[in-house]
Short mmCIF file of C-alpha atoms in Angstrom, two decimals:
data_model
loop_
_atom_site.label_atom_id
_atom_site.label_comp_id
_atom_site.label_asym_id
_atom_site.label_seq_id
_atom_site.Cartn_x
_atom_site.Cartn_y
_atom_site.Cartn_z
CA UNK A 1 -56.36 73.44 -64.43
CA UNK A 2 -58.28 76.66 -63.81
CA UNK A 3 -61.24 74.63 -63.22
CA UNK A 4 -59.65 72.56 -60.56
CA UNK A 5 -58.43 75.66 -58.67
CA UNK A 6 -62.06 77.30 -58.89
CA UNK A 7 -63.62 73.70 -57.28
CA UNK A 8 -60.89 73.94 -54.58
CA UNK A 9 -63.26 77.06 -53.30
CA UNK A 10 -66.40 75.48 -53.80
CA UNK A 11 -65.14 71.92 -52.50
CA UNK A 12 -65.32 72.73 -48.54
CA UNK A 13 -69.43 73.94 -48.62
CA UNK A 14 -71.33 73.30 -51.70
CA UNK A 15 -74.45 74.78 -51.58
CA UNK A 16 -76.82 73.18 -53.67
CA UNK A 17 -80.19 74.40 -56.19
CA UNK A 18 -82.41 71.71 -56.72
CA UNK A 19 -83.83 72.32 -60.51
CA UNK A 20 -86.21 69.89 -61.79
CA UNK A 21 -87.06 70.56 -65.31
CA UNK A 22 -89.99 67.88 -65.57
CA UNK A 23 -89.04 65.09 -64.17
CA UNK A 24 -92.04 62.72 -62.50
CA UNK A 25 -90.53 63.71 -58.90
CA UNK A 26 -89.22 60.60 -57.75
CA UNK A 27 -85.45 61.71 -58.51
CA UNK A 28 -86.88 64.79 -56.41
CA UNK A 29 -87.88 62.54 -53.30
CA UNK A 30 -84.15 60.80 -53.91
CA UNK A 31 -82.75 64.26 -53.47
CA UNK A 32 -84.94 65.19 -50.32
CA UNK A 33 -83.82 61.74 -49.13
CA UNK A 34 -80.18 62.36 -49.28
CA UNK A 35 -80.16 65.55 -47.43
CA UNK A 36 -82.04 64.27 -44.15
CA UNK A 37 -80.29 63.31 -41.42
CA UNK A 38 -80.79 59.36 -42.12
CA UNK A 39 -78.19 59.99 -45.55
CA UNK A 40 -76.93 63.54 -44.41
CA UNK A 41 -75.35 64.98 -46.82
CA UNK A 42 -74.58 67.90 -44.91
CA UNK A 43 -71.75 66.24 -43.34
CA UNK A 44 -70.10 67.76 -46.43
CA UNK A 45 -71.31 70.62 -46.23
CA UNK A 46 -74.10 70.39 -48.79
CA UNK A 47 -76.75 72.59 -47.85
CA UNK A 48 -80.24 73.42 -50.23
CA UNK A 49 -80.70 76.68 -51.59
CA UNK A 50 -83.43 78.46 -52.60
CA UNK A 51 -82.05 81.04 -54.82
CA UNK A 52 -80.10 79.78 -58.34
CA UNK A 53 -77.61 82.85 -58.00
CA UNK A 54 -76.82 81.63 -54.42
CA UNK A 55 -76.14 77.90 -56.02
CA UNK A 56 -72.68 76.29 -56.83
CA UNK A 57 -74.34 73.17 -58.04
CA UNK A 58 -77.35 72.45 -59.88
CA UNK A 59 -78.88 69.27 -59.42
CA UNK A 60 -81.10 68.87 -62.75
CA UNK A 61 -83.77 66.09 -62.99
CA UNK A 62 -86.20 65.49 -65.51
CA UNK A 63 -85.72 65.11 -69.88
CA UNK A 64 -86.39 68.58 -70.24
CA UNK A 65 -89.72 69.12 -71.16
CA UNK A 66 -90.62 71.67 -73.97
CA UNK A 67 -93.21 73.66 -71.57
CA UNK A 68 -89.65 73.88 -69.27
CA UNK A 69 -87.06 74.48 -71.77
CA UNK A 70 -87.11 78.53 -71.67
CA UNK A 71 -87.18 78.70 -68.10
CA UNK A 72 -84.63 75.92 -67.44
CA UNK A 73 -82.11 77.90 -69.46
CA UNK A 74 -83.12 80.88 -67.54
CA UNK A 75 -82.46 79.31 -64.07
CA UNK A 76 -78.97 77.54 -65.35
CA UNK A 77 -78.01 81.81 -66.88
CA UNK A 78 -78.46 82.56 -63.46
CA UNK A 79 -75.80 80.42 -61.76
CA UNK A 80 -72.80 82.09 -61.05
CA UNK A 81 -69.01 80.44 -62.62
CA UNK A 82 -67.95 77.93 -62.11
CA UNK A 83 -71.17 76.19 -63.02
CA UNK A 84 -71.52 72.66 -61.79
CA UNK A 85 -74.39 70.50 -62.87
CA UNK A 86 -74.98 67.36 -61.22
CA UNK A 87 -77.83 65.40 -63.73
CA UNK A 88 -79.71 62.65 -61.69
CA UNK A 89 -81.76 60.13 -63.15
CA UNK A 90 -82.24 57.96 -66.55
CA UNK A 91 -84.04 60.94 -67.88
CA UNK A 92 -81.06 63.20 -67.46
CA UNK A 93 -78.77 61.22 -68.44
CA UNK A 94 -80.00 60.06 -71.62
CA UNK A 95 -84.10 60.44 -72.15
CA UNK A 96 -84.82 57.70 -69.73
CA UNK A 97 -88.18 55.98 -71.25
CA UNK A 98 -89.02 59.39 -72.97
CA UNK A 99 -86.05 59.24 -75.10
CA UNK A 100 -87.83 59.90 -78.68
CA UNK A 101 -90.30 61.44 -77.33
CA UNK A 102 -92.24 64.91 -78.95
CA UNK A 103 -92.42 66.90 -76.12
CA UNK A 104 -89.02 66.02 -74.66
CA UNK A 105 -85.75 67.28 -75.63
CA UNK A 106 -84.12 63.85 -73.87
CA UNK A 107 -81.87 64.60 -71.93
CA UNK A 108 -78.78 66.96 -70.28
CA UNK A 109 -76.75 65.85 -73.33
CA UNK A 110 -78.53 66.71 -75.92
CA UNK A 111 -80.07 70.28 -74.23
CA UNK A 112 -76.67 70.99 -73.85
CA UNK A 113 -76.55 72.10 -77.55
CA UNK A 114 -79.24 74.22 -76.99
CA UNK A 115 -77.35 75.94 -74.02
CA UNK A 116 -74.69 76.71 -76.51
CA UNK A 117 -77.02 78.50 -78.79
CA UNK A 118 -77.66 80.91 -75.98
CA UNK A 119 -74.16 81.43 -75.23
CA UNK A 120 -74.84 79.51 -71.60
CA UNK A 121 -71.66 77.71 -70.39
CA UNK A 122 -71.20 74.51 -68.21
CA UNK A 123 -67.94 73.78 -66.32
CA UNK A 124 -68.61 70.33 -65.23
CA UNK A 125 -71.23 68.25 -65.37
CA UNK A 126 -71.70 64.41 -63.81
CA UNK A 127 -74.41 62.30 -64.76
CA UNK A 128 -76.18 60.03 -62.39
CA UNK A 129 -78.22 56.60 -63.86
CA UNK A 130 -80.89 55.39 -61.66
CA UNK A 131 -84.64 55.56 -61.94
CA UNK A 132 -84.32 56.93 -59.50
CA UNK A 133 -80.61 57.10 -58.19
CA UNK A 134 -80.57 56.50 -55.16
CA UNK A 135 -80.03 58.77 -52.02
CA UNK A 136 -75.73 57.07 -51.92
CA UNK A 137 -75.70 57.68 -55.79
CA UNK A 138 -76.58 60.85 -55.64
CA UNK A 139 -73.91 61.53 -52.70
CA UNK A 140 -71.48 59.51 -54.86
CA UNK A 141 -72.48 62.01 -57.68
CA UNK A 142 -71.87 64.79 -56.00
CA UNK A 143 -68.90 64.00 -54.09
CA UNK A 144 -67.38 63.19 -57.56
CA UNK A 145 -68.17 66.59 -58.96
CA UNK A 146 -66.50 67.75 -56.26
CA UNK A 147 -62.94 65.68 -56.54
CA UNK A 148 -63.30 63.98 -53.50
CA UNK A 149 -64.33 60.11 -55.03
CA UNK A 150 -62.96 58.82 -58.41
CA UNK A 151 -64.93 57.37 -61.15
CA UNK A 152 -65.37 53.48 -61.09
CA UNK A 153 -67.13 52.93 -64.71
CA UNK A 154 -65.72 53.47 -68.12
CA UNK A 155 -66.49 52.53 -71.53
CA UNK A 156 -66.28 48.27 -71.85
CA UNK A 157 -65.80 46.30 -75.16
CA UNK A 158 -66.58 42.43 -74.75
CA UNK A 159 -65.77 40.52 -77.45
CA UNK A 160 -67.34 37.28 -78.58
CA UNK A 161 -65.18 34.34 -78.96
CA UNK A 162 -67.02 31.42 -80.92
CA UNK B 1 -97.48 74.39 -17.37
CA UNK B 2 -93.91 74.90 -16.16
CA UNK B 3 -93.04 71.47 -15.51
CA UNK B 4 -94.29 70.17 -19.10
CA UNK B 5 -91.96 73.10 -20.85
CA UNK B 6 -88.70 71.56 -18.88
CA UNK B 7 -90.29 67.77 -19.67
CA UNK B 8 -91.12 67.78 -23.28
CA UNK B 9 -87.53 68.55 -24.64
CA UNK B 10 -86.29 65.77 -22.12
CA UNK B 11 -88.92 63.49 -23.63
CA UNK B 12 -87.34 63.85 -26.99
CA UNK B 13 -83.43 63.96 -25.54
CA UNK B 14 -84.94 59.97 -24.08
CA UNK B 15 -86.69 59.06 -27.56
CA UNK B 16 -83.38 59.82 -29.36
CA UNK B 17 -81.18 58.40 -26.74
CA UNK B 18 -83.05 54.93 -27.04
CA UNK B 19 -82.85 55.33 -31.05
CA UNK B 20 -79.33 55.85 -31.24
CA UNK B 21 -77.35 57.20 -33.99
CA UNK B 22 -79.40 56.63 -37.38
CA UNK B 23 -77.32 57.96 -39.96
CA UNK B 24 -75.44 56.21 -42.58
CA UNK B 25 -71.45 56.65 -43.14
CA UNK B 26 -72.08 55.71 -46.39
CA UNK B 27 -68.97 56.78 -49.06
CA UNK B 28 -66.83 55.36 -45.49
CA UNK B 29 -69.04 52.58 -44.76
CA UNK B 30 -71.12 50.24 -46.45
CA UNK B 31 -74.64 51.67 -48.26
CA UNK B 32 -77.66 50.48 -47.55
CA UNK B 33 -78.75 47.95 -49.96
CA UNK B 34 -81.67 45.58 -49.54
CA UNK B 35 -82.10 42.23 -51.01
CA UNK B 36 -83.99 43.06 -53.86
CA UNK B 37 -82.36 45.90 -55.46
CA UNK B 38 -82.00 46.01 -58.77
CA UNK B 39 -78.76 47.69 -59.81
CA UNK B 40 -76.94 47.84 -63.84
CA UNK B 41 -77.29 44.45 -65.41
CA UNK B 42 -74.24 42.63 -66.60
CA UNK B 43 -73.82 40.61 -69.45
CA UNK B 44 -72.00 37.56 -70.25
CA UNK B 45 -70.37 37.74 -73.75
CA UNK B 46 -69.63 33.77 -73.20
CA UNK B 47 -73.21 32.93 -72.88
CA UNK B 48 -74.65 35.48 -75.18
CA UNK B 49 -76.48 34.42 -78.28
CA UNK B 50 -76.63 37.72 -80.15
CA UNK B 51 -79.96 36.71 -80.86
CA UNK B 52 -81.52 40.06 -79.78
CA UNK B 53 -84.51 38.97 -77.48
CA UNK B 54 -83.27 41.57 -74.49
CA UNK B 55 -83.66 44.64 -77.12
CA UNK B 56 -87.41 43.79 -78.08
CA UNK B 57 -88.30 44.30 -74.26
CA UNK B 58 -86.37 46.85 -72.90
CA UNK B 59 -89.24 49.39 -72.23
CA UNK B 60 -86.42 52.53 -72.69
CA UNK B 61 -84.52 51.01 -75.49
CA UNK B 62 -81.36 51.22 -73.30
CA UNK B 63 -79.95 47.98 -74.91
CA UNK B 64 -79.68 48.39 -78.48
CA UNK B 65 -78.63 46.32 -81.63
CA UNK B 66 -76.60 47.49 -85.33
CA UNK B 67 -75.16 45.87 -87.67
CA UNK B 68 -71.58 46.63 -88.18
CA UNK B 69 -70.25 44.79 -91.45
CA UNK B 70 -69.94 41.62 -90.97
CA UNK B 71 -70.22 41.96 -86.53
CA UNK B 72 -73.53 42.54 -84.57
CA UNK B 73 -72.84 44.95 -81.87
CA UNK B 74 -75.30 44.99 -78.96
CA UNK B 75 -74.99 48.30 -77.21
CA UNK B 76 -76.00 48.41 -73.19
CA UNK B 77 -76.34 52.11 -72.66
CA UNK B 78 -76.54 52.78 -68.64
CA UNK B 79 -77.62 56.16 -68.51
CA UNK B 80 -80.93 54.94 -69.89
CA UNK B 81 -80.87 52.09 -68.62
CA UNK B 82 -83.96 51.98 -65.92
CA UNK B 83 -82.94 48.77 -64.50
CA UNK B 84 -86.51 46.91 -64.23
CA UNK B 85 -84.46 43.67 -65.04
CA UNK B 86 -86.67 42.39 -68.11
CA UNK B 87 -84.43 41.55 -69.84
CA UNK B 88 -82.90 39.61 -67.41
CA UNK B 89 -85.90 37.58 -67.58
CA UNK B 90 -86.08 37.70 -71.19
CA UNK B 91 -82.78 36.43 -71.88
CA UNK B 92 -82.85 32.77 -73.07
CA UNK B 93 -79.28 32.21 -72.66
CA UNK B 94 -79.55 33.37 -69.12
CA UNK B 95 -76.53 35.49 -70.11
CA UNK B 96 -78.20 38.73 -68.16
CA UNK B 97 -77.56 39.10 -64.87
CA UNK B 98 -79.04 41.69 -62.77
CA UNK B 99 -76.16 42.80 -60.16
CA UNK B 100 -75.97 45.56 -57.38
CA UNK B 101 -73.91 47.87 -58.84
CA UNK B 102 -75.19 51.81 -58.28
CA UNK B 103 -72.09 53.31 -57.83
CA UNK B 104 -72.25 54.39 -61.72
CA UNK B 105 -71.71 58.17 -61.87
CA UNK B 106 -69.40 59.56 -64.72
CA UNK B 107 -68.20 62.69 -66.16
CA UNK B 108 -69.00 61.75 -69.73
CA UNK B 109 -72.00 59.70 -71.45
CA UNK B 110 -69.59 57.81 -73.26
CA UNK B 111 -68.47 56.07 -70.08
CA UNK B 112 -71.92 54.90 -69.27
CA UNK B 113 -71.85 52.51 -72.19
CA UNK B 114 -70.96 48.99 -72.74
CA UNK B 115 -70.53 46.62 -76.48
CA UNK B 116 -70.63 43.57 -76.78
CA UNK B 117 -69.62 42.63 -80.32
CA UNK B 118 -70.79 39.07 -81.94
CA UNK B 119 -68.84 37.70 -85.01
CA UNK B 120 -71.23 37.11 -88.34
CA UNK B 121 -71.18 33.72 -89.91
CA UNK B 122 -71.70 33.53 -93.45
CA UNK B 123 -74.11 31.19 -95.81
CA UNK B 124 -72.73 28.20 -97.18
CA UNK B 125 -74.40 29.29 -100.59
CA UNK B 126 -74.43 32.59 -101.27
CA UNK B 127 -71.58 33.61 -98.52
CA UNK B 128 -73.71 36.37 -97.47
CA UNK B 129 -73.18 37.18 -93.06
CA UNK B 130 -77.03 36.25 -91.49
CA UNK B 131 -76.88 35.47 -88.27
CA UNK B 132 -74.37 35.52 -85.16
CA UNK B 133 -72.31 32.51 -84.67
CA UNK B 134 -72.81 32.09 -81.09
CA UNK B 135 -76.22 31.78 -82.36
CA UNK B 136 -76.15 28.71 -84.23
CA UNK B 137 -73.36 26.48 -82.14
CA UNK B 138 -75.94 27.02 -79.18
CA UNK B 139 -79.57 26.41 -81.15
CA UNK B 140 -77.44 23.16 -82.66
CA UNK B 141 -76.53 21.93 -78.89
CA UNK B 142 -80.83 22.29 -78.48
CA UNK B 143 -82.20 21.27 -81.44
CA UNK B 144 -81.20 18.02 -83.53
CA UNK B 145 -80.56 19.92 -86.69
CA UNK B 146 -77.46 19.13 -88.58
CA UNK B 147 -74.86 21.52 -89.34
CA UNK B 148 -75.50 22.08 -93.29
CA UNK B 149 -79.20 22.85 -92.66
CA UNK B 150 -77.64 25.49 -89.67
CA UNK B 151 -75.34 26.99 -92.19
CA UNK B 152 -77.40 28.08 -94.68
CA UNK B 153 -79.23 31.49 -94.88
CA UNK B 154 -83.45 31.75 -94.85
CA UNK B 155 -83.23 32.79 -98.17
CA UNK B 156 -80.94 30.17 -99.48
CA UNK B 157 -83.02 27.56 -97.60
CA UNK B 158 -86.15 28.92 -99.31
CA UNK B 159 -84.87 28.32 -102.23
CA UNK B 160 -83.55 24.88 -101.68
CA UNK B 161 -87.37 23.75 -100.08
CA UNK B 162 -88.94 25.23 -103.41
CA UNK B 163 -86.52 23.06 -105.92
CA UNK B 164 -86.47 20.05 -103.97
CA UNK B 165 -90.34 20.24 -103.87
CA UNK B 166 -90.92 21.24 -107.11
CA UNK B 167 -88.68 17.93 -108.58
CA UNK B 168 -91.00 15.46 -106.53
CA UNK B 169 -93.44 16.50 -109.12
CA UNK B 170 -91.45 16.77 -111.78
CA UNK B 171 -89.52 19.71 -112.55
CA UNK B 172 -86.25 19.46 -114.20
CA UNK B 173 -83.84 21.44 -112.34
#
């Protein structure tokens, strides 16, 4: 409820922080991609940011490596409320092909335990499959963080007849 | 010098005039999608086997297998899912198909997943579950086996080779 009445504010201009937390860049070139003119996000008012505390929403790439973890957790402190985080790519979502991997914590899911160690909230978060999404995904992402789209896939149980 | 200054922006206003408008309306109009994109895979739960071919070569283990009792449940995961389509080749059943569909962001993980859950059947000896049942109507349509051999678990059938070969040379039971 609160929530939706913060978004209403953010919903108009979202400006956006682009935080890759090891990723192997092509989500990165998806993101570039969808803010030229040929995809243009900026019809909705989606412009890139340089700054994290100037950021509404975070799009986060990348398993979170264990080099990044410290700083990522840093950057995502730094956002102001409401914080939105938009995570694009297999490896966000859930590992990707790193998923049991040493060095990796795989995944916005599960470093989302570690943000609650260190007291780091997050309002809403949307994850994006794709390696890598591509540039309408990420729109379609985005737009749904923001209310404007609704979600098309839910959880499916086929059952075998024989 | 004065005359290129005025030209050079006019030279661009013709080069975008000729190219027209470029970008794409997409959440109001179509997206761009080429012939060969590879989007989430579906999968047919009237073709499927449950025979488990598509987990062995899925390079992110995105589709996964358990055991549930006496069910199988194979578990497509799409948020791991990298969507190279192997096991679309993979699949003997040709039960995987490899559709279009990107539109597949979701506010929760749980979303992103999909089951498809196979009934057991059991042995005819020791009524233990072995294999799916999907699994042995379709092998019987390939292979001329007959239904008791099909019903009976490895282990069972193991056991049956051993006695039956062990009475062609004389054994008693």
């Amino acid at each position: 409820m609160k929530l939706e009445e913060r978004l209403r504010g953010v919903r108009r201009s979202p400006w956006v922080y682009h935080l890759n937390s090891g990723s192997c860049n092509a989500c990165d070139i998806e993101i570039l991609d969808a803010l030229t003119p040929f995809f243009d996000a900026e019809r909705f008012g989606v412009k890139l940011v340089a700054s994290p505390r100037h950021a509404d929403v975070v799009l986060f790439t990348g398993p979170v490596t264990r080099e990044a973890l410290p700083k990522v957790v840093k950057t995502l402190k730094a956002v102001p409320r409401p914080r939105i985080v938009v995570a694009i790519g297999s490896c966000a979502v859930g590992g990707g092909i790193w998923w049991n991997t040493y060095s990796t914590i795989g995944g916005f899911e599960k470093f989302q335990g570690v943000l609650k160690q260190q007291g780091v909230e997050i309002d809403k978060v949307v994850y994006v499959p794709g390696c890598p999404a591509r540039p309408e995904a990420i729109i379609y992402g985005l737009l749904l963080a923001l209310g404007y789209v609704k979600q098309k896939v839910s959880k499916v149980v086929k059952v075998v007849e024989s | 010098m004065q005359i290129s200054r005025i030209a050079s922006p006019l030279k661009l206003l013709t080069i975008a005039l000729k190219v027209g408008r470029v970008t794409k309306k997409y959440p109001f109009g179509p997206p761009l999608l080429t012939e060969s994109f590879r989007g989430a895979i579906s999968i047919d739960p009237a073709k499927c086997w449950g025979c488990g071919a598509c987990t062995l070569v899925c390079p992110p283990n995105a589709l996964t297998m358990r055991l549930e009792g006496e069910k199988i449940v194979l578990e497509y995961f799409k948020g791991r899912c990298i969507f190279c389509g192997m096991c679309a080749d993979t699949c003997p059943a040709n039960a995987i198909i490899v559709t279009k569909e990107f539109e597949l962001a979701a506010t929760s993980v749980e979303d992103l997943k999909e089951d498809v859950i196979h009934k057991m059947s059991k042995c005819a000896i020791c009524g233990k579950p072995f294999v799916a049942t999907a699994e042995i109507r379709d092998v019987m349509k390939m292979q001329p086996i007959t239904e008791e051999y099909a019903n009976i678990c490895p282990e069972c059938r193991k056991k049956r080779a051993v006695k039956a070969f062990g009475m062609r040379f004389g054994a008693s039971t």
